[in-house]
Each structure stands twice: as C-alpha cells, then as structure tokens.
C-alpha cells in the first residue's frame, strides 16, 4: 500500500487516510456507527475495523467510549492507528484474525460489538484485483463465525450491530442463536419503492424480545438522482454530514 488519499467524513469532522486503491470506506461504516446505541463510558469492539472509519465516527458522536478495533491486514491496522491519532480519538487497534483472537482480548467483554463483514461469497463472482479490497469484500471467514465471535465478546445485555448486503439476510438470520434476542432488521432502501440493498442488524445478548423486521429506511429523496448534488433524505444526511445517531423506526 503506497498511495493514500485524505477523505473527510461527518461533514469534515473527521479526516481519514485511505488507500487510493484497495478497500475504501464510504457511507456504509458511517451508517453502521450511527446505528450503535452506545452511551458515554461504555466499551466497544469493532471486528474488521479497516482504516477505523466506523469506530472513529462512533467516537466522534459519543464522548468517552473505550474503543477497540480488530484488523487482520497490517497496513490497514496501521492506518487505523494513524487515523485515530490525527483525529484525537482513542482507539486501540489489535492486529489479529477474528477467528484466532489473542488471549487477552478473548478475556475481555464489551458493551457493544459492531462489524461490517465482507459482503460477497466467492463461490461466484470475480475477486477484486487489489488484495486489500478483496480481503475486505470477499468472504473467507464464514458469516456465522463473525456472529459467533461477536457474541462471545459481548457482555450480558450487550448489543451487536452489523451491516450486510440484503441478499445475505438468510445466512445472517440462520446464524443468530439463543444467545441473542431482541433482534431487529432495518432494511436500507436506496429510494422509495425500491428493494433494499443493505440491512442493519441489532441484537442483544441475553435479550428475550421477539425478532422484528422494521419498515425500511429510505436513503435518498425523490424517485431518481436529478443533479450532481447528493439527495440524501434529511435524517440520512444528518447521519452522514453531522454525525447524528440513526433513529430506528418502531414496528
């Protein structure tokens, strides 16, 4: 990894270095961070933190969090540490595979675990040419193992928050087990009347509540893109530009 870009998030509140070629964070980790119901002073673990965008967006919104990220790619882990330092947000980054976490991390539990697992199965499709991008987007570790690792790291009553492609929903739901309850799925639709392409999941360790499929959050206003300016719905623009929390609909 050589060439880097400097990218602004949250309307310029964060400045993040990312590889010019490779996996590049966009709106997805910002939406993920906005969905985490964290409160000041709580502990947070991000599995597969990449360059740190989701954790840093969360840290910018909620003061006083104890943030830890796990990233298996050394170059991305190094960038996450640098990005945390330059934005003055405390983030401890552990270079490890989530399937083989170090003993000291396995001994800890967290109030929140968040993750943006790779979106694409590699039983079909074409792998990305860049190795870093492929590692971030092409599934090697099964989705069920992501959920198991996350659940094991949660304290009783802790919350798992995860973003994933809508087409992976069957695998995601089948990976939920009795350790997690109060599970809710929020579909993210690009425009009104269009199928959701992404979903957000929240579930609570030890929760007793029933599974809920929520009404979709529509990301963009209007029936199509009409100009060079972005056309995010107001509540989505507040998340992406001002670092607001994502308020989940009731249902």
C-alpha atoms as a printed R data frame, in Angstrom:
    type eleno elety resid chain resno       x       y       z
1   ATOM     1    CA   UNK     A     1   0.000   0.000   0.000
2   ATOM     2    CA   UNK     A     2   1.660   3.237  -1.129
3   ATOM     3    CA   UNK     A     3  -0.643   5.964  -2.477
4   ATOM     4    CA   UNK     A     4  -3.130   7.352   0.031
5   ATOM     5    CA   UNK     A     5  -5.970   9.837  -0.141
6   ATOM     6    CA   UNK     A     6  -7.241  12.174   2.566
7   ATOM     7    CA   UNK     A     7 -11.014  11.837   2.898
8   ATOM     8    CA   UNK     A     8 -13.469  13.829   5.001
9   ATOM     9    CA   UNK     A     9 -16.305  12.198   6.938
10  ATOM    10    CA   UNK     A    10 -19.113  13.684   9.041
11  ATOM    11    CA   UNK     A    11 -19.043  16.965   7.156
12  ATOM    12    CA   UNK     A    12 -15.314  17.380   7.758
13  ATOM    13    CA   UNK     A    13 -15.275  16.493  11.464
14  ATOM    14    CA   UNK     A    14 -13.050  13.534  10.617
15  ATOM    15    CA   UNK     A    15 -10.138  13.410   8.189
16  ATOM    16    CA   UNK     A    16  -9.147   9.854   7.313
17  ATOM    17    CA   UNK     A    17  -6.270   8.479   5.251
18  ATOM    18    CA   UNK     A    18  -7.281   5.627   2.964
19  ATOM    19    CA   UNK     A    19  -5.552   3.664   0.196
20  ATOM    20    CA   UNK     A    20  -6.094   5.208  -3.216
21  ATOM    21    CA   UNK     A    21  -6.510   1.663  -4.475
22  ATOM    22    CA   UNK     A    22  -7.924  -1.043  -2.263
23  ATOM    23    CA   UNK     A    23 -10.808  -1.075   0.186
24  ATOM    24    CA   UNK     A    24 -12.166   2.435   0.676
25  ATOM    25    CA   UNK     A    25 -14.795   3.252   3.271
26  ATOM    26    CA   UNK     A    26 -17.896   5.113   2.124
27  ATOM    27    CA   UNK     A    27 -21.328   5.628   3.644
28  ATOM    28    CA   UNK     A    28 -21.756   2.063   4.952
29  ATOM    29    CA   UNK     A    29 -19.453   2.273   8.016
30  ATOM    30    CA   UNK     A    30 -20.887   5.709   8.852
31  ATOM    31    CA   UNK     A    31 -24.413   4.265   8.895
32  ATOM    32    CA   UNK     A    32 -23.161   1.321  10.935
33  ATOM    33    CA   UNK     A    33 -21.626   3.612  13.553
34  ATOM    34    CA   UNK     A    34 -24.777   5.723  13.701
35  ATOM    35    CA   UNK     A    35 -26.841   2.606  14.495
36  ATOM    36    CA   UNK     A    36 -24.800   1.633  17.576
37  ATOM    37    CA   UNK     A    37 -26.781   2.608  20.726
38  ATOM    38    CA   UNK     A    38 -23.655   3.426  22.740
39  ATOM    39    CA   UNK     A    39 -23.502   5.754  25.734
40  ATOM    40    CA   UNK     A    40 -20.524   7.625  27.203
41  ATOM    41    CA   UNK     A    41 -18.128   5.432  29.157
42  ATOM    42    CA   UNK     A    42 -19.118   2.138  27.520
43  ATOM    43    CA   UNK     A    43 -16.757  -0.362  25.902
44  ATOM    44    CA   UNK     A    44 -16.903  -1.021  22.148
45  ATOM    45    CA   UNK     A    45 -15.221  -3.623  19.933
46  ATOM    46    CA   UNK     A    46 -15.179  -3.425  16.138
47  ATOM    47    CA   UNK     A    47 -14.359  -6.618  14.260
48  ATOM    48    CA   UNK     A    48 -12.627  -5.938  10.955
49  ATOM    49    CA   UNK     A    49 -12.093  -2.226  11.551
50  ATOM    50    CA   UNK     A    50 -10.167  -1.489   8.333
51  ATOM    51    CA   UNK     A    51  -8.855   2.076   8.467
52  ATOM    52    CA   UNK     A    52 -11.032   2.787  11.503
53  ATOM    53    CA   UNK     A    53 -13.854   4.812   9.948
54  ATOM    54    CA   UNK     A    54 -16.790   3.205  11.790
55  ATOM    55    CA   UNK     A    55 -15.116   3.310  15.209
56  ATOM    56    CA   UNK     A    56 -13.943   6.888  14.688
57  ATOM    57    CA   UNK     A    57 -17.403   8.030  13.573
58  ATOM    58    CA   UNK     A    58 -18.844   6.441  16.708
59  ATOM    59    CA   UNK     A    59 -16.169   8.023  18.880
60  ATOM    60    CA   UNK     A    60 -16.858  11.428  17.328
61  ATOM    61    CA   UNK     A    61 -20.568  11.118  18.189
62  ATOM    62    CA   UNK     A    62 -20.336   9.610  21.686
63  ATOM    63    CA   UNK     A    63 -17.656  11.004  24.027
64  ATOM    64    CA   UNK     A    64 -15.733   8.879  26.474
65  ATOM    65    CA   UNK     A    65 -16.062   5.498  24.790
66  ATOM    66    CA   UNK     A    66 -13.400   2.830  25.232
67  ATOM    67    CA   UNK     A    67 -12.857   1.783  21.613
68  ATOM    68    CA   UNK     A    68 -11.027  -1.323  20.394
69  ATOM    69    CA   UNK     A    69 -10.673  -2.464  16.794
70  ATOM    70    CA   UNK     A    70  -9.520  -5.784  15.361
71  ATOM    71    CA   UNK     A    71  -7.968  -5.808  11.886
72  ATOM    72    CA   UNK     A    72  -6.033  -8.669  10.282
73  ATOM    73    CA   UNK     A    73  -4.349  -6.679   7.475
74  ATOM    74    CA   UNK     A    74  -1.234  -4.970   8.903
75  ATOM    75    CA   UNK     A    75  -1.312  -1.957   6.560
76  ATOM    76    CA   UNK     A    76  -4.953  -1.220   7.370
77  ATOM    77    CA   UNK     A    77  -4.367  -1.688  11.093
78  ATOM    78    CA   UNK     A    78  -1.504   0.830  10.912
79  ATOM    79    CA   UNK     A    79  -3.732   3.323   9.088
80  ATOM    80    CA   UNK     A    80  -6.460   2.888  11.705
81  ATOM    81    CA   UNK     A    81  -3.977   3.804  14.439
82  ATOM    82    CA   UNK     A    82  -2.755   6.822  12.481
83  ATOM    83    CA   UNK     A    83  -6.300   7.988  11.756
84  ATOM    84    CA   UNK     A    84  -7.252   7.696  15.407
85  ATOM    85    CA   UNK     A    85  -4.228   9.754  16.443
86  ATOM    86    CA   UNK     A    86  -4.775  12.506  13.872
87  ATOM    87    CA   UNK     A    87  -8.435  12.848  14.895
88  ATOM    88    CA   UNK     A    88  -7.636  12.743  18.633
89  ATOM    89    CA   UNK     A    89  -9.939   9.776  19.259
90  ATOM    90    CA   UNK     A    90  -8.625   6.992  21.487
91  ATOM    91    CA   UNK     A    91  -8.797   3.702  19.554
92  ATOM    92    CA   UNK     A    92  -6.773   0.616  20.439
93  ATOM    93    CA   UNK     A    93  -6.164  -1.498  17.315
94  ATOM    94    CA   UNK     A    94  -5.313  -5.195  17.658
95  ATOM    95    CA   UNK     A    95  -3.748  -6.840  14.602
96  ATOM    96    CA   UNK     A    96  -5.368 -10.281  14.556
97  ATOM    97    CA   UNK     A    97  -7.796 -12.577  12.770
98  ATOM    98    CA   UNK     A    98 -11.211 -12.685  14.440
99  ATOM    99    CA   UNK     A    99 -11.052 -16.489  14.203
100 ATOM   100    CA   UNK     A   100  -7.874 -16.510  16.351
101 ATOM   101    CA   UNK     A   101  -8.083 -13.585  18.728
102 ATOM   102    CA   UNK     A   102  -5.267 -13.162  21.271
103 ATOM   103    CA   UNK     A   103  -5.909 -14.472  24.756
104 ATOM   104    CA   UNK     A   104  -6.035 -11.055  26.434
105 ATOM   105    CA   UNK     A   105  -8.774  -9.920  24.046
106 ATOM   106    CA   UNK     A   106 -10.712 -13.166  24.485
107 ATOM   107    CA   UNK     A   107 -10.672 -12.482  28.224
108 ATOM   108    CA   UNK     A   108 -12.495  -9.165  27.751
109 ATOM   109    CA   UNK     A   109 -16.177  -8.458  27.257
110 ATOM   110    CA   UNK     A   110 -17.738  -5.388  25.680
111 ATOM   111    CA   UNK     A   111 -20.960  -3.416  25.913
112 ATOM   112    CA   UNK     A   112 -21.096  -3.197  22.102
113 ATOM   113    CA   UNK     A   113 -19.660  -5.125  19.179
114 ATOM   114    CA   UNK     A   114 -20.007  -3.772  15.652
115 ATOM   115    CA   UNK     A   115 -18.952  -5.241  12.331
116 ATOM   116    CA   UNK     A   116 -19.141  -4.771   8.576
117 ATOM   117    CA   UNK     A   117 -18.349  -8.327   7.403
118 ATOM   118    CA   UNK     A   118 -17.343  -8.976   3.781
119 ATOM   119    CA   UNK     A   119 -20.387  -8.706   1.565
120 ATOM   120    CA   UNK     A   120 -19.681 -11.243  -1.164
121 ATOM   121    CA   UNK     A   121 -19.415 -15.015  -1.268
122 ATOM   122    CA   UNK     A   122 -16.597 -16.192  -3.505
123 ATOM   123    CA   UNK     A   123 -18.411 -19.287  -4.752
124 ATOM   124    CA   UNK     A   124 -19.316 -16.992  -7.657
125 ATOM   125    CA   UNK     A   125 -18.334 -13.580  -8.958
126 ATOM   126    CA   UNK     A   126 -14.960 -12.103  -9.760
127 ATOM   127    CA   UNK     A   127 -12.445 -11.335  -6.987
128 ATOM   128    CA   UNK     A   128 -11.143  -7.777  -6.730
129 ATOM   129    CA   UNK     A   129  -7.736  -7.211  -8.317
130 ATOM   130    CA   UNK     A   130  -6.410  -5.428  -5.208
131 ATOM   131    CA   UNK     A   131  -5.619  -7.870  -2.382
132 ATOM   132    CA   UNK     A   132  -6.673  -5.460   0.369
133 ATOM   133    CA   UNK     A   133 -10.010  -4.747  -1.275
134 ATOM   134    CA   UNK     A   134 -10.649  -8.439  -1.882
135 ATOM   135    CA   UNK     A   135  -9.876  -9.270   1.749
136 ATOM   136    CA   UNK     A   136 -12.421  -6.667   2.861
137 ATOM   137    CA   UNK     A   137 -15.194  -7.593   0.414
138 ATOM   138    CA   UNK     A   138 -14.777 -11.294  -0.373
139 ATOM   139    CA   UNK     A   139 -15.842 -13.680   2.366
140 ATOM   140    CA   UNK     A   140 -13.165 -16.033   3.658
141 ATOM   141    CA   UNK     A   141 -14.340 -16.326   7.259
142 ATOM   142    CA   UNK     A   142 -17.968 -17.559   7.247
143 ATOM   143    CA   UNK     A   143 -20.613 -15.074   8.347
144 ATOM   144    CA   UNK     A   144 -21.670 -17.467  11.127
145 ATOM   145    CA   UNK     A   145 -18.154 -17.254  12.600
146 ATOM   146    CA   UNK     A   146 -18.337 -13.445  12.576
147 ATOM   147    CA   UNK     A   147 -21.550 -13.628  14.619
148 ATOM   148    CA   UNK     A   148 -20.177 -16.259  16.988
149 ATOM   149    CA   UNK     A   149 -17.002 -14.270  17.632
150 ATOM   150    CA   UNK     A   150 -19.020 -11.087  18.184
151 ATOM   151    CA   UNK     A   151 -21.461 -12.809  20.546
152 ATOM   152    CA   UNK     A   152 -18.659 -14.318  22.617
153 ATOM   153    CA   UNK     A   153 -17.133 -10.878  23.133
154 ATOM   154    CA   UNK     A   154 -20.401  -9.278  24.271
155 ATOM   155    CA   UNK     A   155 -21.124  -8.731  27.953
156 ATOM   156    CA   UNK     A   156 -24.566  -9.863  29.151
157 ATOM   157    CA   UNK     A   157 -27.050  -7.286  27.909
158 ATOM   158    CA   UNK     A   158 -24.569  -6.015  25.325
159 ATOM   159    CA   UNK     A   159 -25.569  -5.058  21.786
160 ATOM   160    CA   UNK     A   160 -24.375  -6.431  18.456
161 ATOM   161    CA   UNK     A   161 -24.729  -4.048  15.491
162 ATOM   162    CA   UNK     A   162 -23.900  -5.210  11.985
163 ATOM   163    CA   UNK     A   163 -24.346  -4.068   8.373
164 ATOM   164    CA   UNK     A   164 -24.620  -6.515   5.481
165 ATOM   165    CA   UNK     A   165 -25.968  -6.975   1.972
166 ATOM   166    CA   UNK     A   166 -29.695  -7.741   1.862
167 ATOM   167    CA   UNK     A   167 -29.036 -10.872  -0.191
168 ATOM   168    CA   UNK     A   168 -27.104 -12.314   2.785
169 ATOM   169    CA   UNK     A   169 -30.080 -11.949   5.142
170 ATOM   170    CA   UNK     A   170 -30.947 -15.681   5.133
171 ATOM   171    CA   UNK     A   171 -27.406 -16.590   6.215
172 ATOM   172    CA   UNK     A   172 -27.404 -13.817   8.796
173 ATOM   173    CA   UNK     A   173 -30.704 -14.867  10.374
174 ATOM   174    CA   UNK     A   174 -29.716 -18.541  10.400
175 ATOM   175    CA   UNK     A   175 -26.525 -17.612  12.284
176 ATOM   176    CA   UNK     A   176 -28.471 -15.981  15.120
177 ATOM   177    CA   UNK     A   177 -28.805 -18.360  18.047
178 ATOM   178    CA   UNK     A   178 -30.349 -18.421  21.506
179 ATOM   179    CA   UNK     A   179 -27.585 -16.263  22.975
180 ATOM   180    CA   UNK     A   180 -29.009 -13.254  21.122
181 ATOM   181    CA   UNK     A   181 -32.502 -11.820  21.412
182 ATOM   182    CA   UNK     A   182 -34.329  -8.576  20.678
183 ATOM   183    CA   UNK     A   183 -33.027  -8.951  17.121
184 ATOM   184    CA   UNK     A   184 -34.245  -6.314  14.670
185 ATOM   185    CA   UNK     A   185 -33.506  -5.901  10.978
186 ATOM   186    CA   UNK     A   186 -33.635  -2.448   9.391
187 ATOM   187    CA   UNK     A   187 -33.652  -2.604   5.561
188 ATOM   188    CA   UNK     A   188 -31.868   0.265   3.802
189 ATOM   189    CA   UNK     A   189 -33.647   1.076   0.538
190 ATOM   190    CA   UNK     A   190 -31.962   3.395  -1.973
191 ATOM   191    CA   UNK     A   191 -35.273   5.085  -2.861
192 ATOM   192    CA   UNK     A   192 -38.944   4.742  -2.017
193 ATOM   193    CA   UNK     A   193 -40.482   1.723  -3.693
194 ATOM   194    CA   UNK     A   194 -37.136   0.090  -4.478
195 ATOM   195    CA   UNK     A   195 -35.782  -3.107  -2.913
196 ATOM   196    CA   UNK     A   196 -33.341  -2.763  -0.042
197 ATOM   197    CA   UNK     A   197 -29.714  -3.403  -0.983
198 ATOM   198    CA   UNK     A   198 -28.343  -3.305   2.570
199 ATOM   199    CA   UNK     A   199 -29.640  -4.200   6.010
200 ATOM   200    CA   UNK     A   200 -28.661  -3.252   9.543
201 ATOM   201    CA   UNK     A   201 -28.984  -5.773  12.363
202 ATOM   202    CA   UNK     A   202 -29.219  -5.090  16.065
203 ATOM   203    CA   UNK     A   203 -29.422  -7.896  18.634
204 ATOM   204    CA   UNK     A   204 -28.918  -8.078  22.394
205 ATOM   205    CA   UNK     A   205 -27.039 -10.766  24.290
206 ATOM   206    CA   UNK     A   206 -29.492 -12.463  26.611
207 ATOM   207    CA   UNK     A   207 -32.407 -10.466  25.207
208 ATOM   208    CA   UNK     A   208 -35.882 -12.013  25.406
209 ATOM   209    CA   UNK     A   209 -37.669  -9.866  22.833
210 ATOM   210    CA   UNK     A   210 -39.068 -11.271  19.591
211 ATOM   211    CA   UNK     A   211 -37.419 -10.877  16.203
212 ATOM   212    CA   UNK     A   212 -38.611  -7.751  14.312
213 ATOM   213    CA   UNK     A   213 -38.425  -6.772  10.670
214 ATOM   214    CA   UNK     A   214 -38.663  -2.979  10.648
215 ATOM   215    CA   UNK     A   215 -40.014  -0.660   7.945
216 ATOM   216    CA   UNK     A   216 -37.240   0.323   5.520
217 ATOM   217    CA   UNK     A   217 -35.149   3.440   5.904
218 ATOM   218    CA   UNK     A   218 -35.158   5.233   2.541
219 ATOM   219    CA   UNK     A   219 -31.719   6.715   1.913
220 ATOM   220    CA   UNK     A   220 -32.421   9.122  -0.957
221 ATOM   221    CA   UNK     A   221 -35.259  11.582  -1.609
222 ATOM   222    CA   UNK     A   222 -37.134  11.512  -4.909
223 ATOM   223    CA   UNK     A   223 -37.636   8.801  -7.487
224 ATOM   224    CA   UNK     A   224 -34.228   9.227  -9.157
225 ATOM   225    CA   UNK     A   225 -30.988  11.205  -8.997
226 ATOM   226    CA   UNK     A   226 -31.596  14.568 -10.673
227 ATOM   227    CA   UNK     A   227 -28.399  16.615 -10.177
228 ATOM   228    CA   UNK     A   228 -24.723  16.434  -9.249
229 ATOM   229    CA   UNK     A   229 -25.586  17.239  -5.625
230 ATOM   230    CA   UNK     A   230 -26.353  14.436  -3.209
231 ATOM   231    CA   UNK     A   231 -30.023  13.886  -2.496
232 ATOM   232    CA   UNK     A   232 -29.994  12.052   0.821
233 ATOM   233    CA   UNK     A   233 -33.162  12.071   2.879
234 ATOM   234    CA   UNK     A   234 -32.863  14.638   5.709
235 ATOM   235    CA   UNK     A   235 -32.410  12.086   8.509
236 ATOM   236    CA   UNK     A   236 -29.745  10.254   6.492
237 ATOM   237    CA   UNK     A   237 -27.948  13.498   5.629
238 ATOM   238    CA   UNK     A   238 -27.865  14.309   9.353
239 ATOM   239    CA   UNK     A   239 -26.106  10.987   9.988
240 ATOM   240    CA   UNK     A   240 -23.596  11.349   7.169
241 ATOM   241    CA   UNK     A   241 -22.893  15.083   7.443
242 ATOM   242    CA   UNK     A   242 -23.455  15.979  11.110
243 ATOM   243    CA   UNK     A   243 -22.713  12.665  12.831
244 ATOM   244    CA   UNK     A   244 -26.239  12.232  14.161
245 ATOM   245    CA   UNK     A   245 -27.452   8.957  15.607
246 ATOM   246    CA   UNK     A   246 -29.615   6.811  13.371
247 ATOM   247    CA   UNK     A   247 -33.080   6.680  14.891
248 ATOM   248    CA   UNK     A   248 -34.636   3.322  14.152
249 ATOM   249    CA   UNK     A   249 -38.341   3.254  13.272
250 ATOM   250    CA   UNK     A   250 -40.700   1.436  15.591
251 ATOM   251    CA   UNK     A   251 -42.591  -1.533  14.234
